[in-house]
Coordinates of N, CA and C in Angstrom, one line a residue:
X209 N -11.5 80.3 6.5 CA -12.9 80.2 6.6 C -13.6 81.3 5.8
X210 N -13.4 82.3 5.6 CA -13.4 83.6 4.8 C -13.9 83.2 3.7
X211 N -12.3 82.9 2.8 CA -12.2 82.1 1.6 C -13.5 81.6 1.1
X212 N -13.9 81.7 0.0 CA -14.9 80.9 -0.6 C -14.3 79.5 -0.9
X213 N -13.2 79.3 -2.3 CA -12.7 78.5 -2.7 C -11.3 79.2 -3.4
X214 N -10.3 78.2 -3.8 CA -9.2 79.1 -4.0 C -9.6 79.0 -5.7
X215 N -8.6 79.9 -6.2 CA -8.9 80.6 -7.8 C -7.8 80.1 -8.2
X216 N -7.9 79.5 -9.3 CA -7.0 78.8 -10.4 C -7.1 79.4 -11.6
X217 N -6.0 79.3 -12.5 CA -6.2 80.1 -13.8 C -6.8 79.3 -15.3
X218 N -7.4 78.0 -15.0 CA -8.0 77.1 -15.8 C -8.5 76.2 -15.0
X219 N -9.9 75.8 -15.3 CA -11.1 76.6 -16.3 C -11.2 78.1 -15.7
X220 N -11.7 78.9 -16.4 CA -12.4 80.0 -16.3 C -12.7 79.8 -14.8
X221 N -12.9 80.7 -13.5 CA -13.9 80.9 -12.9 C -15.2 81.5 -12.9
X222 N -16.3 80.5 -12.5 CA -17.7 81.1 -12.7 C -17.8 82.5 -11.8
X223 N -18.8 83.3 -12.7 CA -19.0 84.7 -13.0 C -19.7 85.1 -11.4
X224 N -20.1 83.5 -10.8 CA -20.6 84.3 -9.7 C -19.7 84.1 -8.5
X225 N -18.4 83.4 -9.0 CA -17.3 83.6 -7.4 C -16.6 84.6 -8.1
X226 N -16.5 85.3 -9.2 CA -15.2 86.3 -9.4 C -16.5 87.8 -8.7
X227 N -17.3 87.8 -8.8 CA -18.4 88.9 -8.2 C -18.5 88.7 -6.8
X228 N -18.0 87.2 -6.5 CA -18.7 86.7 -4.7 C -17.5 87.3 -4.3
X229 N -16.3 87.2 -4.6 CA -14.7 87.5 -3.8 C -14.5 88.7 -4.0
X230 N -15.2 89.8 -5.2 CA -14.8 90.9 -5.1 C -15.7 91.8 -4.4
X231 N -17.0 91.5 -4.0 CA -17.9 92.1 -3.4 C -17.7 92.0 -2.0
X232 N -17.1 90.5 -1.3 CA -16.5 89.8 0.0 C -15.7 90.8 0.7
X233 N -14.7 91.0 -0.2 CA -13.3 92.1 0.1 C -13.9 93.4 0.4
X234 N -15.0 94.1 -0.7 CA -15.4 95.3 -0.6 C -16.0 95.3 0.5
X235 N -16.9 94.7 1.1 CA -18.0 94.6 1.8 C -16.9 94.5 3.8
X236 N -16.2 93.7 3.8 CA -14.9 93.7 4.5 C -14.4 95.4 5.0
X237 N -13.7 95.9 4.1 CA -13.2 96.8 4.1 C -14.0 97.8 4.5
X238 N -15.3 98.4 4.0 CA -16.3 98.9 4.4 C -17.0 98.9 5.4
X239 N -17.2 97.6 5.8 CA -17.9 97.7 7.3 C -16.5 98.0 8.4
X240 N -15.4 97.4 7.8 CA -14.3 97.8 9.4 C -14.3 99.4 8.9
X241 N -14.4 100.1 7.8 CA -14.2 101.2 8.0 C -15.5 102.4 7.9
X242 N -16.4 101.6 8.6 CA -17.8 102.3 8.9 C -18.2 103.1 7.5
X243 N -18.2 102.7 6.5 CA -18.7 103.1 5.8 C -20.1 102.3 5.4
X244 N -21.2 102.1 6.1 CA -22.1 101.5 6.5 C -23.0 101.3 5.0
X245 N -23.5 102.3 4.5 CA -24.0 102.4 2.9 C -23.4 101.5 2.5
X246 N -22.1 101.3 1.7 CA -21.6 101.1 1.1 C -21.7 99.3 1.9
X247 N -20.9 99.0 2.9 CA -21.0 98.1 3.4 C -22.4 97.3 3.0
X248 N -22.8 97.4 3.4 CA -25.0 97.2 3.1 C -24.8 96.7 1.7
X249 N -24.9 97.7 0.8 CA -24.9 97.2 -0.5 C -24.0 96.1 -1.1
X250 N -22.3 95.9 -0.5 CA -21.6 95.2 -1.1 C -22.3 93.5 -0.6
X251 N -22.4 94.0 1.2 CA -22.9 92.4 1.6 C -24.0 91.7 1.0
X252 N -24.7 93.1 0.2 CA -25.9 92.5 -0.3 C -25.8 91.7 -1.9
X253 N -24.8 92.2 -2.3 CA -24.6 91.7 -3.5 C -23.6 90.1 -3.2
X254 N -22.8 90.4 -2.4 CA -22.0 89.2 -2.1 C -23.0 87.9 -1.5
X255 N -23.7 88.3 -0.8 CA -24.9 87.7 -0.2 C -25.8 86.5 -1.2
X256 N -26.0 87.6 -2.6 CA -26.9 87.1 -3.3 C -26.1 85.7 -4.3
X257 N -24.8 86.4 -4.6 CA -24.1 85.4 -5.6 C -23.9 84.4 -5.2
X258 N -23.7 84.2 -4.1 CA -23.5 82.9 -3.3 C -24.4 81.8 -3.8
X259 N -26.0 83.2 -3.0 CA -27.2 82.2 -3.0 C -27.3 81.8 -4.4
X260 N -27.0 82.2 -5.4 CA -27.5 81.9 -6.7 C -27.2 80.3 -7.0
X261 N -26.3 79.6 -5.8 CA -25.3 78.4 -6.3 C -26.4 77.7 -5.4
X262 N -27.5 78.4 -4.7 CA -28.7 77.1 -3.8 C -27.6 76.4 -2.9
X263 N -26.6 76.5 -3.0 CA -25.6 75.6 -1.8 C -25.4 76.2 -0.1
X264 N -26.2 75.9 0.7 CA -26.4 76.1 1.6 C -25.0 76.9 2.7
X265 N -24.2 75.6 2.2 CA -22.6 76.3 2.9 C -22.1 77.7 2.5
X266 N -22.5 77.9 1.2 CA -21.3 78.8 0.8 C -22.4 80.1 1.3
X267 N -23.6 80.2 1.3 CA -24.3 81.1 2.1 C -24.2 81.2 3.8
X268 N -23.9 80.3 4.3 CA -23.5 80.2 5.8 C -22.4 80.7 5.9
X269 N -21.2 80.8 4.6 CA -20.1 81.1 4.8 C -19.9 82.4 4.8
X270 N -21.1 83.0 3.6 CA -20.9 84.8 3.8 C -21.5 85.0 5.3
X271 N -22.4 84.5 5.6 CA -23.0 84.9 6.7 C -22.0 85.1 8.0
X272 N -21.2 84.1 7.9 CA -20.2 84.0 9.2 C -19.2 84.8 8.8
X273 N -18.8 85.9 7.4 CA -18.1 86.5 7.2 C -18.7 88.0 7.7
X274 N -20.0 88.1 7.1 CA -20.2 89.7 8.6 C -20.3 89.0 10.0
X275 N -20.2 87.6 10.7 CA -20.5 87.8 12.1 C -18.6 87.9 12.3
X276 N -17.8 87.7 11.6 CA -16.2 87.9 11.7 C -16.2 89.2 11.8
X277 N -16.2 90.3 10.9 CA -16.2 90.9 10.8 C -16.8 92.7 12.0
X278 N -18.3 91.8 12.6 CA -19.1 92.5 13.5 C -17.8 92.3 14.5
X279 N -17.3 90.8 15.1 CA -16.6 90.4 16.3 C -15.5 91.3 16.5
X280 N -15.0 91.3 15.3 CA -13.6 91.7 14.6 C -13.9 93.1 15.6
X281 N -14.8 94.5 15.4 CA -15.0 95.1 15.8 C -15.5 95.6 17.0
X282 N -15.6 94.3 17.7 CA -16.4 94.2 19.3 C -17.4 94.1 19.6
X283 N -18.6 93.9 18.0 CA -19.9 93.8 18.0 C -20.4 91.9 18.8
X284 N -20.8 92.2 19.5 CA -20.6 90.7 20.0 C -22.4 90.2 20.0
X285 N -23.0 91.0 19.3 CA -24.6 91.0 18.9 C -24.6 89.3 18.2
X286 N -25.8 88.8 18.1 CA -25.8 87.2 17.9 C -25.7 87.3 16.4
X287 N -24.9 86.2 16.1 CA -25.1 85.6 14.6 C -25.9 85.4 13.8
X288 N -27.3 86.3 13.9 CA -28.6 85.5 13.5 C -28.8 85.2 12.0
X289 N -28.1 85.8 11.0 CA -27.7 85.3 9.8 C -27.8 83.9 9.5
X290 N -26.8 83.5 10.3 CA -26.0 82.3 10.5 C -27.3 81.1 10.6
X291 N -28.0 81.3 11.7 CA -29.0 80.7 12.7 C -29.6 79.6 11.4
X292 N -30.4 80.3 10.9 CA -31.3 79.4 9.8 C -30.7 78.5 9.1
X293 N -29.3 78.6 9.2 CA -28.6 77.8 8.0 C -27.6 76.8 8.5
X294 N -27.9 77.1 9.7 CA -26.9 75.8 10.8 C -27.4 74.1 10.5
X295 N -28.3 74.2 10.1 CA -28.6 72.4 10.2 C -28.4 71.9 8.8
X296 N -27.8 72.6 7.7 CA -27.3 72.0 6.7 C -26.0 73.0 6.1
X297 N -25.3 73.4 7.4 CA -23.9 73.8 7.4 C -23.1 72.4 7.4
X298 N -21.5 72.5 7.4 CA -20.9 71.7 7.6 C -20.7 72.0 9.3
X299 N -19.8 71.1 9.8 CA -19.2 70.6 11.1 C -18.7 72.1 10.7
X300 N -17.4 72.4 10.2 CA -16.5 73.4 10.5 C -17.5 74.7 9.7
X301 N -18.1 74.9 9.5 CA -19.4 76.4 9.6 C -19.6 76.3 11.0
X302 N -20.3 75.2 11.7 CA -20.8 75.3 12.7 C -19.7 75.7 13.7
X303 N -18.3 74.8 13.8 CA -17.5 75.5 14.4 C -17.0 76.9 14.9
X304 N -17.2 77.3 13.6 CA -16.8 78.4 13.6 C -17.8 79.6 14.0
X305 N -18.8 79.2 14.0 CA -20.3 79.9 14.3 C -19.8 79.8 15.5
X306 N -19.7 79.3 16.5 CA -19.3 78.9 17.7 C -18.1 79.5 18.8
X307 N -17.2 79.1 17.8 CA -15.9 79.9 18.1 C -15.7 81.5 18.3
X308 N -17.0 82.2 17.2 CA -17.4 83.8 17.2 C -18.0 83.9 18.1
X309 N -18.9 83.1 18.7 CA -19.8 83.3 19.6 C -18.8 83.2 21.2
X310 N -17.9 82.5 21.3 CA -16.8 82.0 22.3 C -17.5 81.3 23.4
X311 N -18.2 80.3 22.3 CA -18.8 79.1 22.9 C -17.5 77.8 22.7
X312 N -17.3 77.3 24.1 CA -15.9 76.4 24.3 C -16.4 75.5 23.3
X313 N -14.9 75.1 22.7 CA -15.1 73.9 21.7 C -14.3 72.9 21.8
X314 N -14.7 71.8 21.6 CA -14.0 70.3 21.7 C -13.0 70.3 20.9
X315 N -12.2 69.5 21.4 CA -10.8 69.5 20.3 C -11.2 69.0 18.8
X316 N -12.3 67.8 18.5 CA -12.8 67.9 17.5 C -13.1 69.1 16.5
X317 N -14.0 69.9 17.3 CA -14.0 71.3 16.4 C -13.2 72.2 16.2
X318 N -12.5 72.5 17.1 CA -11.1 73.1 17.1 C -10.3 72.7 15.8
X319 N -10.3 71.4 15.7 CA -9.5 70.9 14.5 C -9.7 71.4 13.0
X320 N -11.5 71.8 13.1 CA -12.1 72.4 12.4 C -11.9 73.9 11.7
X321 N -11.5 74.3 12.2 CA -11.1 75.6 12.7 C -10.2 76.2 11.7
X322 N -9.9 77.0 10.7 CA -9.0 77.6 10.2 C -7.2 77.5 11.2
X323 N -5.9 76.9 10.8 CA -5.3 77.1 11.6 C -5.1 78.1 12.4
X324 N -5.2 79.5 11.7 CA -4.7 80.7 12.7 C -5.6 80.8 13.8
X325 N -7.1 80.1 14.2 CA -7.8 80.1 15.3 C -7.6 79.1 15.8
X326 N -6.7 78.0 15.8 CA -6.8 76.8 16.7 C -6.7 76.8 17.9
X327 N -5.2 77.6 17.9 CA -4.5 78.1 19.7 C -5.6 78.6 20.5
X328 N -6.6 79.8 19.8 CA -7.1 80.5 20.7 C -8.3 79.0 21.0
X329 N -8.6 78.6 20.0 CA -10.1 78.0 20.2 C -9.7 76.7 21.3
X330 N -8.5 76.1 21.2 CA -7.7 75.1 22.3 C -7.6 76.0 23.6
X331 N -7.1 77.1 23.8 CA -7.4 77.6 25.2 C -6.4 78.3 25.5
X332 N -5.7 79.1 24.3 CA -4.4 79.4 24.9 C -5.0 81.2 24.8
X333 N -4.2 82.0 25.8 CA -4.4 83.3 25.8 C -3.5 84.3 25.8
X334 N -3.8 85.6 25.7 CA -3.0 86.6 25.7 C -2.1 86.8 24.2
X335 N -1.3 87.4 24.7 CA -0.9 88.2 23.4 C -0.2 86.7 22.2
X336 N 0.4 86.2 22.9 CA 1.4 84.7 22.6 C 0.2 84.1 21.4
X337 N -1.2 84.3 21.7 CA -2.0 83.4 21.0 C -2.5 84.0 19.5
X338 N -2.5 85.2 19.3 CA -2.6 86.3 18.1 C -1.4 86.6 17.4
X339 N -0.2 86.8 18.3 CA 1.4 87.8 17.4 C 1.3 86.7 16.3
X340 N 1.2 85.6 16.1 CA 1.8 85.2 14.9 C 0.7 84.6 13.6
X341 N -0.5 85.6 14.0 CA -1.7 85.5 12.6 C -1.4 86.6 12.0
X342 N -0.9 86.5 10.4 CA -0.8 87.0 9.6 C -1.6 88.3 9.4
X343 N -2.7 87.4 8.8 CA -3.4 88.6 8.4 C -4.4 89.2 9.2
X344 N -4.3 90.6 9.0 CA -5.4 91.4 9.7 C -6.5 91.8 10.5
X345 N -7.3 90.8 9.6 CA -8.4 90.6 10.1 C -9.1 89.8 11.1
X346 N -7.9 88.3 10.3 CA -7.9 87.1 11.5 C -7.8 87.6 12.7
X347 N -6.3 88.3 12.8 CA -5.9 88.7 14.2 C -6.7 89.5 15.0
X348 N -7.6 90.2 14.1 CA -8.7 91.2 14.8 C -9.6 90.3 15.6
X349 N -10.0 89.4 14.7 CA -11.3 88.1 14.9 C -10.4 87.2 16.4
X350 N -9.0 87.0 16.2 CA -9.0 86.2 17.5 C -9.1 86.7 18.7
X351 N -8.5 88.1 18.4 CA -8.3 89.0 20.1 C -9.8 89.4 20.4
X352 N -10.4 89.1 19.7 CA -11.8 89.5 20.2 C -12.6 88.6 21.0
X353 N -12.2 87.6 20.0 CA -12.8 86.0 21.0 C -11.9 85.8 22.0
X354 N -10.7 86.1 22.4 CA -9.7 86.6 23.7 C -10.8 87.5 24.3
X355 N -11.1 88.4 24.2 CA -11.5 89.5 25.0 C -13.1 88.9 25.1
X356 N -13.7 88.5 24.8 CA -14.9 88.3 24.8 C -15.3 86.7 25.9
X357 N -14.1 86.0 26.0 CA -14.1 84.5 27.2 C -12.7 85.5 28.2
X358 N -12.7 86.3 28.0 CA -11.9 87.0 29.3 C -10.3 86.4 29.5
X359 N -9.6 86.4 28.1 CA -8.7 85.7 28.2 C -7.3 86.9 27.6
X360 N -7.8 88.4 27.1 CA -7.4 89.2 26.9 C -6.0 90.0 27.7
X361 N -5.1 90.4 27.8 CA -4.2 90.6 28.7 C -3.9 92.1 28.2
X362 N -3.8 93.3 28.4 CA -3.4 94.6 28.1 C -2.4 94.0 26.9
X363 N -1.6 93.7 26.4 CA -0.7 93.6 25.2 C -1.7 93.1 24.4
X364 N -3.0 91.8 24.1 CA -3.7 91.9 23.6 C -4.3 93.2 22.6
X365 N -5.4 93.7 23.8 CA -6.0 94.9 23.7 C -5.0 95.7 22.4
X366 N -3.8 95.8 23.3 CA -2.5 96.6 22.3 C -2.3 96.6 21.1
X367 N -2.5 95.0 20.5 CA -1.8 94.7 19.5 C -3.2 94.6 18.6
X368 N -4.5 94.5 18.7 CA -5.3 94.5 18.0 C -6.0 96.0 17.4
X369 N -5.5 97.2 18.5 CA -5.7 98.3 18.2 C -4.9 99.1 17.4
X370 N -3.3 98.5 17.5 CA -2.3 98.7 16.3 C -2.2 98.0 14.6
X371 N -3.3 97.0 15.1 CA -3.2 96.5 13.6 C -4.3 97.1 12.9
X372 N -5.8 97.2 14.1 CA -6.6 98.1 13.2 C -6.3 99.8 12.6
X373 N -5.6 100.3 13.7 CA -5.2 101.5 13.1 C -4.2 101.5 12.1
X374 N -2.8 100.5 11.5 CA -2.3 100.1 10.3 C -3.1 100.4 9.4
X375 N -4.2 99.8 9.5 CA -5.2 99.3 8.1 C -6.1 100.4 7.8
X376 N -6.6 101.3 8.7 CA -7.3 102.8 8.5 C -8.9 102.3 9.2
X377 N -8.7 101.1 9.4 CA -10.3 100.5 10.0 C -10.8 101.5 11.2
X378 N -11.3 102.8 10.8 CA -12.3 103.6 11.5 C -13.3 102.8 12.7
X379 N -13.9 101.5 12.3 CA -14.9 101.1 13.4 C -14.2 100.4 14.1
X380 N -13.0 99.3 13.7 CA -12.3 98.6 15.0 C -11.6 99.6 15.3
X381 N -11.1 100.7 14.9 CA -9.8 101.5 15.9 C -10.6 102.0 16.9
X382 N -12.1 102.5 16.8 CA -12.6 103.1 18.1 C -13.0 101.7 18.6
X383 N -13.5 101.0 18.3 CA -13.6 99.6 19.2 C -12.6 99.6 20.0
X384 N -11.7 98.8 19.9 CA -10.1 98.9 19.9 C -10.2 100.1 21.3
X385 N -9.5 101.4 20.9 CA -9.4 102.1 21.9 C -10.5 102.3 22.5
X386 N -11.3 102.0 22.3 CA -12.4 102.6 24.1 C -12.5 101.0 24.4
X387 N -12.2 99.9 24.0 CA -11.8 98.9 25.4 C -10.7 99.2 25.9
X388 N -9.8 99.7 25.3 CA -8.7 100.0 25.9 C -9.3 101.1 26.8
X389 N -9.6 102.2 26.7 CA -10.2 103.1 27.9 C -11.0 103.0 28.9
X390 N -11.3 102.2 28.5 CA -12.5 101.4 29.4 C -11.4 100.5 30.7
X391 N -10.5 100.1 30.6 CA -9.6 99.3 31.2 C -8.7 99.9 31.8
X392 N -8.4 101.4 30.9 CA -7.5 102.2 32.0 C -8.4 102.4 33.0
X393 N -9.9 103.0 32.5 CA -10.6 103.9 33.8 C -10.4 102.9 34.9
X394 N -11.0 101.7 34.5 CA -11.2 100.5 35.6 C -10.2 100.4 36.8
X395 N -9.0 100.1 36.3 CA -7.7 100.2 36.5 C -7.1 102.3 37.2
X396 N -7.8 102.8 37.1 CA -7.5 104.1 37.8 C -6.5 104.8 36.8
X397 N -6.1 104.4 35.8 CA -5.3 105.2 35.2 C -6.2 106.4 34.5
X398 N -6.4 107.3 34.7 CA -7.6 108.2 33.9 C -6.5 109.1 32.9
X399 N -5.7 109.3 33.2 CA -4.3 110.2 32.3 C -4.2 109.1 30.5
X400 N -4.2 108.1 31.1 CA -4.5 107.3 30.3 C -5.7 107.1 29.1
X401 N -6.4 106.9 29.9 CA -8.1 106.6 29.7 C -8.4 108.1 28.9
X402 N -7.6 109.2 29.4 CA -8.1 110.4 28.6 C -7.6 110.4 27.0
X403 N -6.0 110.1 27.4 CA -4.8 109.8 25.8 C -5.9 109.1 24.9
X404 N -6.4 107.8 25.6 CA -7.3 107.2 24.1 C -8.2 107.5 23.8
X405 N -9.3 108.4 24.6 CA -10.6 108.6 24.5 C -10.1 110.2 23.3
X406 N -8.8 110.7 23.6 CA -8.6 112.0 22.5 C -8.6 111.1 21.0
X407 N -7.5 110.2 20.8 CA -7.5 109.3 19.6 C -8.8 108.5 19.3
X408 N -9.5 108.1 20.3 CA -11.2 108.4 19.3 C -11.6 109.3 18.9
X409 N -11.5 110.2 19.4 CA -12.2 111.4 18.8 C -11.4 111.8 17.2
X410 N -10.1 111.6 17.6 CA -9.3 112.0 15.5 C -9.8 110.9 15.1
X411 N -10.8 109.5 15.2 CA -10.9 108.9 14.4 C -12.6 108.8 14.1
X412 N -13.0 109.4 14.9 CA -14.3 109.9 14.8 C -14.7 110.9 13.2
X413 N -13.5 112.0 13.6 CA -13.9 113.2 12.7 C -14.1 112.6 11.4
X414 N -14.8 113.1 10.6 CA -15.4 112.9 8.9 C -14.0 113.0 8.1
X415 N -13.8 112.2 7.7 CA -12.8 112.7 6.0 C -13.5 113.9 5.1

């Protein structure tokens, strides 16, 4: 869903997908790693190339690439990006607008769905439904929509705070650990609850 379109090495690719996918990535990397400036400006530029094509989809598509991205991090704020551009998205934009939101979806849209979000978006939970998405991000994007329809299980939590800390992602790793802290307090483990709340604070500090 990410993906704009895939890149082939003939014809040439136009000047505004080789600017849309390198801006996409930058823009990506920057907001999971709170570098918020920087973030801002790349979405802005990724944003615009899209629009340059007047194609309604591929602008819904960046759009649902920051609400991935916000989820990814535990921002669970509305898609309002997205909103204006819903009635001449496709089926699977809207899906997926949907699936971020962890608004239940029919097996129809489900089908819709990028494979690595099927399981979760069919109903399945806990850790079983994430261990086997590849990439990073995805797996950020699914444990969140886990955690967000309450389908999250402690190995969850676990495994989405280990992949953002892999990657150096500054805004999901404290996401990440203070749900995790948040669940020890609940749970009475406070020995616990203290261990993560110290590892936000080293990911707090400035470089």
């Amino acid at each position: 869903m990410l993906a704009l379109t895939a890149c082939g090495n003939k014809p040439r690719q136009p000047d505004w997908l080789v600017n849309a996918d390198g801006a996409q990535e930058r823009y990506e990397r920057a907001y999971l790693s709170a570098r918020d400036r920087v973030a801002q400006a790349e979405f802005t530029r990724f944003r615009s190339e899209v629009a340059s094509t007047a194609q309604p989809a591929l602008v819904a598509r960046a759009e649902l690439t920051r609400c991935a991205v916000q989820v990814a991090s535990l921002d669970f704020t509305p898609c309002a990006g997205f909103e204006p551009l819903r009635r001449d998205a496709s089926d699977a934009e809207r899906a997926y607008a949907d699936f971020l939101a962890g608004v239940p979806l029919s097996p129809e849209q489900a089908k819709a769905l990028p494979e690595a979000y099927r399981g979760v978006a069919g109903g399945s939970g806990g850790a079983a439904a994430v261990k086997g998405i590849e990439v990073p991000l995805s797996r950020l994007v699914a444990a969140a929509v886990l955690l967000r329809t309450d389908r999250a299980d402690p190995e969850v939590l676990q495994l989405a705070t280990d992949t953002a800390s892999a990657q150096g992602w500054r805004r999901a790793v404290m996401a990440w650990l203070g749900a995790q802290a948040l669940r020890a307090e609940k749970a009475g483990a406070t020995e616990e609850a203290a261990r993560l709340r110290r590892r936000m604070q080293l990911a707090a500090e400035e470089r």
